[in-house]
mmCIF file of C-alpha atoms in Angstrom:
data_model
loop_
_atom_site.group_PDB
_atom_site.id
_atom_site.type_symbol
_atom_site.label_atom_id
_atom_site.label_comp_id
_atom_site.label_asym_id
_atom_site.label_seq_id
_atom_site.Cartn_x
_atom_site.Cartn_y
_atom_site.Cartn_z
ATOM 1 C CA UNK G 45 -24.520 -7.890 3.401
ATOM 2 C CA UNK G 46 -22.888 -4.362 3.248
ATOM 3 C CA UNK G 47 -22.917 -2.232 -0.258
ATOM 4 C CA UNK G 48 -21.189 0.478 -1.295
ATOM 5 C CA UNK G 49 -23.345 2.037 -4.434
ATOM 6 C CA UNK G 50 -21.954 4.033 -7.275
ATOM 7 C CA UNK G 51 -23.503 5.514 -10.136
ATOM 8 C CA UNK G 52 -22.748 3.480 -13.428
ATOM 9 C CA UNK G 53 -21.000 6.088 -15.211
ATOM 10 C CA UNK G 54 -20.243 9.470 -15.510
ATOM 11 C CA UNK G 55 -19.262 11.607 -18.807
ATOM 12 C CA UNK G 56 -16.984 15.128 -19.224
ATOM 13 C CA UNK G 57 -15.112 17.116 -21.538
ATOM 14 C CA UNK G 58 -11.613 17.183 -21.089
ATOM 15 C CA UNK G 59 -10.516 19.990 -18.559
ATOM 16 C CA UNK G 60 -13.655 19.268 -16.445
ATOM 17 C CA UNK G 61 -13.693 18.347 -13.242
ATOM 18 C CA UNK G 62 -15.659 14.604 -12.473
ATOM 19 C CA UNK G 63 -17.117 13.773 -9.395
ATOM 20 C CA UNK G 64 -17.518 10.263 -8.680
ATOM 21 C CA UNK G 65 -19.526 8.966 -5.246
ATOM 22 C CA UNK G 66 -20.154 6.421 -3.650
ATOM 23 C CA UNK G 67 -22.445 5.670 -0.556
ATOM 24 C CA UNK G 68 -22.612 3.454 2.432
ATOM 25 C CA UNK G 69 -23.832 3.550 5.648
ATOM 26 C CA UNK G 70 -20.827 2.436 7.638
ATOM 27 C CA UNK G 71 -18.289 5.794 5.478
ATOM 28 C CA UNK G 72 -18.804 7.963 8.647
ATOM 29 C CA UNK G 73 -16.663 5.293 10.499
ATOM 30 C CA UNK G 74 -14.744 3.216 7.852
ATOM 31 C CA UNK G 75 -12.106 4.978 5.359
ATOM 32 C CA UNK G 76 -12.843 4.950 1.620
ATOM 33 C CA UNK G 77 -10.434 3.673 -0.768
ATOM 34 C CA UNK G 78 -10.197 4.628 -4.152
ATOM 35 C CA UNK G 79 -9.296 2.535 -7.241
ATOM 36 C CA UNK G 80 -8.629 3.360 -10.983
ATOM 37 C CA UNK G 81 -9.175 0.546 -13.567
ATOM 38 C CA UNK G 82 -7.778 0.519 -17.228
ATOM 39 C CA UNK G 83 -8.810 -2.265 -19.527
ATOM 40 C CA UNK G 84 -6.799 -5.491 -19.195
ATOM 41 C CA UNK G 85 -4.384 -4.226 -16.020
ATOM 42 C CA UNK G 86 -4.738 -4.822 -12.312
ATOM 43 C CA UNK G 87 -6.279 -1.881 -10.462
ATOM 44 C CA UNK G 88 -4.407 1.490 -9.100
ATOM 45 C CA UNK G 89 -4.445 3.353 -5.704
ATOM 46 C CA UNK G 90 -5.295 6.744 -6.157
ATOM 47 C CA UNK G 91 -6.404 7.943 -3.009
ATOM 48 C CA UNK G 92 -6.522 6.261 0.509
ATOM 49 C CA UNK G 93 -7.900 7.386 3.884
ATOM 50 C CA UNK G 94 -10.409 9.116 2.178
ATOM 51 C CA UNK G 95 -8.552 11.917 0.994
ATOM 52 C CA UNK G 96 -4.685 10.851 0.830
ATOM 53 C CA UNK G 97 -3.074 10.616 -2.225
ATOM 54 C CA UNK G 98 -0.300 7.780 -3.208
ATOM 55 C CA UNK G 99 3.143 9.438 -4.263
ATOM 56 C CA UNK G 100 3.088 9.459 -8.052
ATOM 57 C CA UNK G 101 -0.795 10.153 -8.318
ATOM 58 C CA UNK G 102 -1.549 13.302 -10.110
ATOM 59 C CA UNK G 103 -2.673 16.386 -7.969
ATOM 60 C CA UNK G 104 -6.026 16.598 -9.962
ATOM 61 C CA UNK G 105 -7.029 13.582 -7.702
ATOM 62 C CA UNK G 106 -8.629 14.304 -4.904
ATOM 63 C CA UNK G 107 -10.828 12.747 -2.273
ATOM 64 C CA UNK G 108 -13.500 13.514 0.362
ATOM 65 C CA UNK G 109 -15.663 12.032 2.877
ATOM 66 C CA UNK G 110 -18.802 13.149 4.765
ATOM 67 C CA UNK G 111 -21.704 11.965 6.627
ATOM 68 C CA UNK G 112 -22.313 8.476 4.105
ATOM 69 C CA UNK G 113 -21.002 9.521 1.025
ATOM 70 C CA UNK G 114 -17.642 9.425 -0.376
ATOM 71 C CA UNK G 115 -16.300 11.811 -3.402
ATOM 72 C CA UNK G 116 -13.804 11.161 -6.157
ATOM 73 C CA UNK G 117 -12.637 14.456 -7.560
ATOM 74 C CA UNK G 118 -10.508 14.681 -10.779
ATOM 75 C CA UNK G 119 -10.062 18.375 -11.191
ATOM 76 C CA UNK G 120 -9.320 18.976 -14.898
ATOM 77 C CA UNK G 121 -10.254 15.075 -16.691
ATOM 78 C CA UNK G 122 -7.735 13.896 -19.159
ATOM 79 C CA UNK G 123 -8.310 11.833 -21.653
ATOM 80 C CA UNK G 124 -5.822 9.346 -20.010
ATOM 81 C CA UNK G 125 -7.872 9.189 -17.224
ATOM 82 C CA UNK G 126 -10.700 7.251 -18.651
ATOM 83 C CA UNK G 127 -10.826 4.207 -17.085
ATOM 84 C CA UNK G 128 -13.357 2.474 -14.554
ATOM 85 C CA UNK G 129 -12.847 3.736 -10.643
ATOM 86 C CA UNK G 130 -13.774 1.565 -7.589
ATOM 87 C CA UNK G 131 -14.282 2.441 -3.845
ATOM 88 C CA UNK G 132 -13.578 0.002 -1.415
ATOM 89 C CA UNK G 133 -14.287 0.136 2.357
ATOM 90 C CA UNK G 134 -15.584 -2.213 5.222
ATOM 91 C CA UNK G 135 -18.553 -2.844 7.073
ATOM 92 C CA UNK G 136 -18.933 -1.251 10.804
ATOM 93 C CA UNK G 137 -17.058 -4.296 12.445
ATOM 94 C CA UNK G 138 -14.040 -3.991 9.980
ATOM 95 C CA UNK G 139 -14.328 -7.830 9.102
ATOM 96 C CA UNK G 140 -15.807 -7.736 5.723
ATOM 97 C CA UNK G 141 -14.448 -5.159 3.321
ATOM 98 C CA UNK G 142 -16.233 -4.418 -0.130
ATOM 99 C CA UNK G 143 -16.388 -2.621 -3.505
ATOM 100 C CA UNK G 144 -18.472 -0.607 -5.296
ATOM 101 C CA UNK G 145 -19.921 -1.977 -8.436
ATOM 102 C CA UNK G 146 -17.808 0.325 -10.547
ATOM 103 C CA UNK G 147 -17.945 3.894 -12.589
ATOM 104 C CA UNK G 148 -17.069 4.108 -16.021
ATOM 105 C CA UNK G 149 -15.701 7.552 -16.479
ATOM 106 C CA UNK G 150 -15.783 8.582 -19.580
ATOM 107 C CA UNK G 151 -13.772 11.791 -20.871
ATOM 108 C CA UNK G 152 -14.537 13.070 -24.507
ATOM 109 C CA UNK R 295 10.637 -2.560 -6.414
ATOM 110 C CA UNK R 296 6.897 -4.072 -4.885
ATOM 111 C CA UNK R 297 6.179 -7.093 -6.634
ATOM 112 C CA UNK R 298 3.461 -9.581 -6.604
ATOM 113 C CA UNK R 299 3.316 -12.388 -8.546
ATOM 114 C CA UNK R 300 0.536 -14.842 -8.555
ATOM 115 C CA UNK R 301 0.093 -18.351 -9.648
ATOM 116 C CA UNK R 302 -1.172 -21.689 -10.355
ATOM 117 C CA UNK R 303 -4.771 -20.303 -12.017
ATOM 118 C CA UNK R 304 -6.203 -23.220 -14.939
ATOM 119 C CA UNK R 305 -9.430 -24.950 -16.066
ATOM 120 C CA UNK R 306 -10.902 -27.064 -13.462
ATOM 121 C CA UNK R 307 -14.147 -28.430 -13.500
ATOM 122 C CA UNK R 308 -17.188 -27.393 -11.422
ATOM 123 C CA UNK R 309 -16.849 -29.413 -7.200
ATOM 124 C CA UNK R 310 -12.447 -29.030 -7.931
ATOM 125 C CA UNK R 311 -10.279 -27.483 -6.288
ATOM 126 C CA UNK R 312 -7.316 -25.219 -7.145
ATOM 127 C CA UNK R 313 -4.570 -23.443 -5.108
ATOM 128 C CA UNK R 314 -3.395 -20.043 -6.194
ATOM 129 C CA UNK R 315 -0.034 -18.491 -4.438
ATOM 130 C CA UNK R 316 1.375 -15.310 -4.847
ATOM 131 C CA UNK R 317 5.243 -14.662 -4.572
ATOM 132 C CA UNK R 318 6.129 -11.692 -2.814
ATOM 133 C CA UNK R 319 9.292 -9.853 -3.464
ATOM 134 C CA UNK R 320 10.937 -5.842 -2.730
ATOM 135 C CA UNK R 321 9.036 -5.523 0.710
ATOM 136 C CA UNK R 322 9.426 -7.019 4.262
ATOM 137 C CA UNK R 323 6.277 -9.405 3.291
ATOM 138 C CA UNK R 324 6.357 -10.717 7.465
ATOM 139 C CA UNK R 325 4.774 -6.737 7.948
ATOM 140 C CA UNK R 326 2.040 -6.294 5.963
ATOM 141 C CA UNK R 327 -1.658 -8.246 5.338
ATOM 142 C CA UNK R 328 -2.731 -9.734 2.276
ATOM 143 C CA UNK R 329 -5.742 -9.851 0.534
ATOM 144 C CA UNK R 330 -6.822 -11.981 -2.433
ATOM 145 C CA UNK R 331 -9.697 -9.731 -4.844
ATOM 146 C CA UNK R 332 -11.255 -11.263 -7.652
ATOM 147 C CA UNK R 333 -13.114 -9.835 -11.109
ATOM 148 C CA UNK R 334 -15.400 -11.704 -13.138
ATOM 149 C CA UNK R 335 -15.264 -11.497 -17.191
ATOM 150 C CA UNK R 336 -16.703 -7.972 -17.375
ATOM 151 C CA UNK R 337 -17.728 -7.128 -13.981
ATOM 152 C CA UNK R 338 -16.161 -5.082 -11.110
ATOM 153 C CA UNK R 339 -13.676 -6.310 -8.432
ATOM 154 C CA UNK R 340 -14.912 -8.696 -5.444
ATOM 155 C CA UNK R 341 -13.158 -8.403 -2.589
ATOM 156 C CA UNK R 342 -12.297 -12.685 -1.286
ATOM 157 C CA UNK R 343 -10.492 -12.859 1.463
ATOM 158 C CA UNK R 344 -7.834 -10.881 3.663
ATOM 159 C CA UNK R 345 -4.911 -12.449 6.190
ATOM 160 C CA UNK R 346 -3.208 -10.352 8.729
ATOM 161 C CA UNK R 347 0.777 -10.701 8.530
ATOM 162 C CA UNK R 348 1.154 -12.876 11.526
ATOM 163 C CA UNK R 349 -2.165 -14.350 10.473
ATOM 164 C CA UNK R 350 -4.014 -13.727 13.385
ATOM 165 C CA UNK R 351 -7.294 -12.716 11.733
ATOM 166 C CA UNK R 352 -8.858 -13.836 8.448
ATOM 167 C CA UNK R 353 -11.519 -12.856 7.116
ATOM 168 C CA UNK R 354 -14.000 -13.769 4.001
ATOM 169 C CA UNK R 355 -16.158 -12.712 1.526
ATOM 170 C CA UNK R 356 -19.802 -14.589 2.452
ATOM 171 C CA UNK R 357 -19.879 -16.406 -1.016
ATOM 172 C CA UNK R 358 -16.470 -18.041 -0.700
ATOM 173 C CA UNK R 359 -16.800 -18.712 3.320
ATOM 174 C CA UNK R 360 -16.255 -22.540 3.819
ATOM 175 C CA UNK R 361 -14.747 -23.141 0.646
ATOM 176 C CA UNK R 362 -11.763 -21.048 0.121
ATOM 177 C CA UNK R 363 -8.817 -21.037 2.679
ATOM 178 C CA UNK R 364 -6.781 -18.492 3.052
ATOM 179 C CA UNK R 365 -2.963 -19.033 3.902
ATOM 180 C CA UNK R 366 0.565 -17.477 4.189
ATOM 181 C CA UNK R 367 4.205 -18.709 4.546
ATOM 182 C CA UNK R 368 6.283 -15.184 5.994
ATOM 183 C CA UNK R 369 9.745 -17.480 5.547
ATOM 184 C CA UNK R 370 9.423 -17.769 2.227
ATOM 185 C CA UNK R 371 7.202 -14.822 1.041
ATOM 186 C CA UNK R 372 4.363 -16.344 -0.418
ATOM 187 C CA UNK R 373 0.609 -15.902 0.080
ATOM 188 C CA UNK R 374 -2.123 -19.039 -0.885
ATOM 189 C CA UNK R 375 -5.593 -19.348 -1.286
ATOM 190 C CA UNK R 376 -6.942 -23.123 -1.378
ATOM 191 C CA UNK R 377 -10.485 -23.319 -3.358
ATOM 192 C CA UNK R 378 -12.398 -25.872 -2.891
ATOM 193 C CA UNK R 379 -15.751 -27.237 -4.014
ATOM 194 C CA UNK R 380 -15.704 -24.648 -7.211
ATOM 195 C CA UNK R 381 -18.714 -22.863 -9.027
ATOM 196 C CA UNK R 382 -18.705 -21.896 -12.135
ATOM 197 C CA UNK R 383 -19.171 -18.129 -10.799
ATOM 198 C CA UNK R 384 -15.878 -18.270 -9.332
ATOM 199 C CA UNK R 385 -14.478 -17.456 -12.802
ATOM 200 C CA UNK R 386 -12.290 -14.997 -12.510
ATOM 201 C CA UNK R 387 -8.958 -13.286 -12.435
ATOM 202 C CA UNK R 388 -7.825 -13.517 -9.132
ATOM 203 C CA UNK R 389 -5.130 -10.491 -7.615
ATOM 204 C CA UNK R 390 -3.174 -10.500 -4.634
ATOM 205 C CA UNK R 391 -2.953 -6.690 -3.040
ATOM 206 C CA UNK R 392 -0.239 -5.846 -0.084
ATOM 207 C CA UNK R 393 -2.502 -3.979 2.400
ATOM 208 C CA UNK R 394 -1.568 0.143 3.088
ATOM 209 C CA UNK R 395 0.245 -0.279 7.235
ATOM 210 C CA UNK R 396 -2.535 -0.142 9.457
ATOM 211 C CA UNK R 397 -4.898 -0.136 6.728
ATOM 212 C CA UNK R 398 -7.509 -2.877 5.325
ATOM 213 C CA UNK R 399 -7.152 -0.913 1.858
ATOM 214 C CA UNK R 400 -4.443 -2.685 -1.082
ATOM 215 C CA UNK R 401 -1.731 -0.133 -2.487
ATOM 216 C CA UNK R 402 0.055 -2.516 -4.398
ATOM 217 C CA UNK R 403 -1.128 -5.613 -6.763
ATOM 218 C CA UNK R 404 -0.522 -8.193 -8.723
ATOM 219 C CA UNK R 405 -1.603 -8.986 -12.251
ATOM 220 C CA UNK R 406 -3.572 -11.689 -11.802
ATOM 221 C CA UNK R 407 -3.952 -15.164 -12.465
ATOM 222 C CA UNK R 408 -7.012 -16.351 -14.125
ATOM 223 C CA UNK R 409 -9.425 -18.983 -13.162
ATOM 224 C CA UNK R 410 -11.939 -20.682 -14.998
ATOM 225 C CA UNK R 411 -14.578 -23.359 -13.501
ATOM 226 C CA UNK R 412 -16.345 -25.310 -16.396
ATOM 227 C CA UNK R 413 -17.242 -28.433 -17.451
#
């Protein structure tokens, strides 16, 4: 079955940027989705169609896509953004999407 | 206002069945596809199952094929999923996301409804 494959966590200082990937071997067809996770509340959209951002989603989020990796950028970390962060795509035939196992970003 | 409301999650025991629906309200519901995404107590999000809005094409995740069935009613705004023959791994809190137009990605969600398969 298809994966997507994060990296467990990543850690910055506030003002930093993060960079969060994810890989899969279908990204150079298939759009990545990005999702931000607090503790206890249903995920958020932050960026779509690889790079798009959602109206009321900060500029410091940004996205990117090339070759089979996918980037979350968060130019300048907050403390408030500390949460866990998903991608989500499909497989080549579009049938079966999936998720990443999750990144914890960290920001202290 | 988007809103997604979901339903009917309990304690059932481990072969039972269960049928979640989700009430959708503040968007032409007939337009868009649905999915249903699941998270385990302390694990990451599982994608289930998705329904295109005239449901034409379903789709599921391979560990719920042939169990879970997905289902919508456009006149009166609600999405289902029937589970059937239930694991105990199928804990979980169970969303409902409105796809993006033309898009197999969720923009908006609900905030769950929580299932738990023991004995």
């Amino acid at each position: 079955s298809y994966e997507l494959t994060q990296p467990p966590s990543v850690s910055v200082s506030p003002g930093q940027t993060a960079r969060i990937t994810c890989s899969g071997d279908a990204l150079p067809k298939k759009y990545a989705y990005w999702y931000q996770q607090k503790s206890g509340q249903a995920p958020v959209l932050v960026i779509y169609g690889d790079g798009r951002r959602p109206s009321g989603i900060p500029e410091r989020f940004s996205g990117s896509n090339s070759g089979t990796m996918a980037t979350l950028t968060i130019s300048g970390a907050q403390v408030d953004d500390e949460a866990d962060y998903y991608c989500y795509s499909a497989d080549s035939s579009g049938n079966h999407r999936v998720f990443g196992g999750g990144t914890k970003l960290t920001v202290l | 206002e988007v809103q997604l409301v979901e339903s009917g999650g309990g304690l059932v025991k481990p072969g039972g069945s269960l049928r979640l629906s989700c009430a959708a309200s503040g968007f032409t519901f007939s337009a868009y596809s649905m999915n249903w995404v699941r998270q385990a107590p302390g694990k990451g999000l599982e994608w289930v199952s998705s329904i295109s809005s005239g449901s034409d094409y379903i789709f599921y995740a391979d560990s719920v094929k042939g169990r879970f069935t997905i289902s919508r009613d456009n006149a009166k705004n609600s999405l289902y999923l029937q589970m059937d023959s239930l694991r105990a791994e199928d804990t979980a809190v169970y969303y409902c996301g409105r796809n993006l137009p033309a898009s197999y990605g969720p923009d908006y969600w609900g905030q769950g409804t929580l299932v738990t398969v023991s004995s």
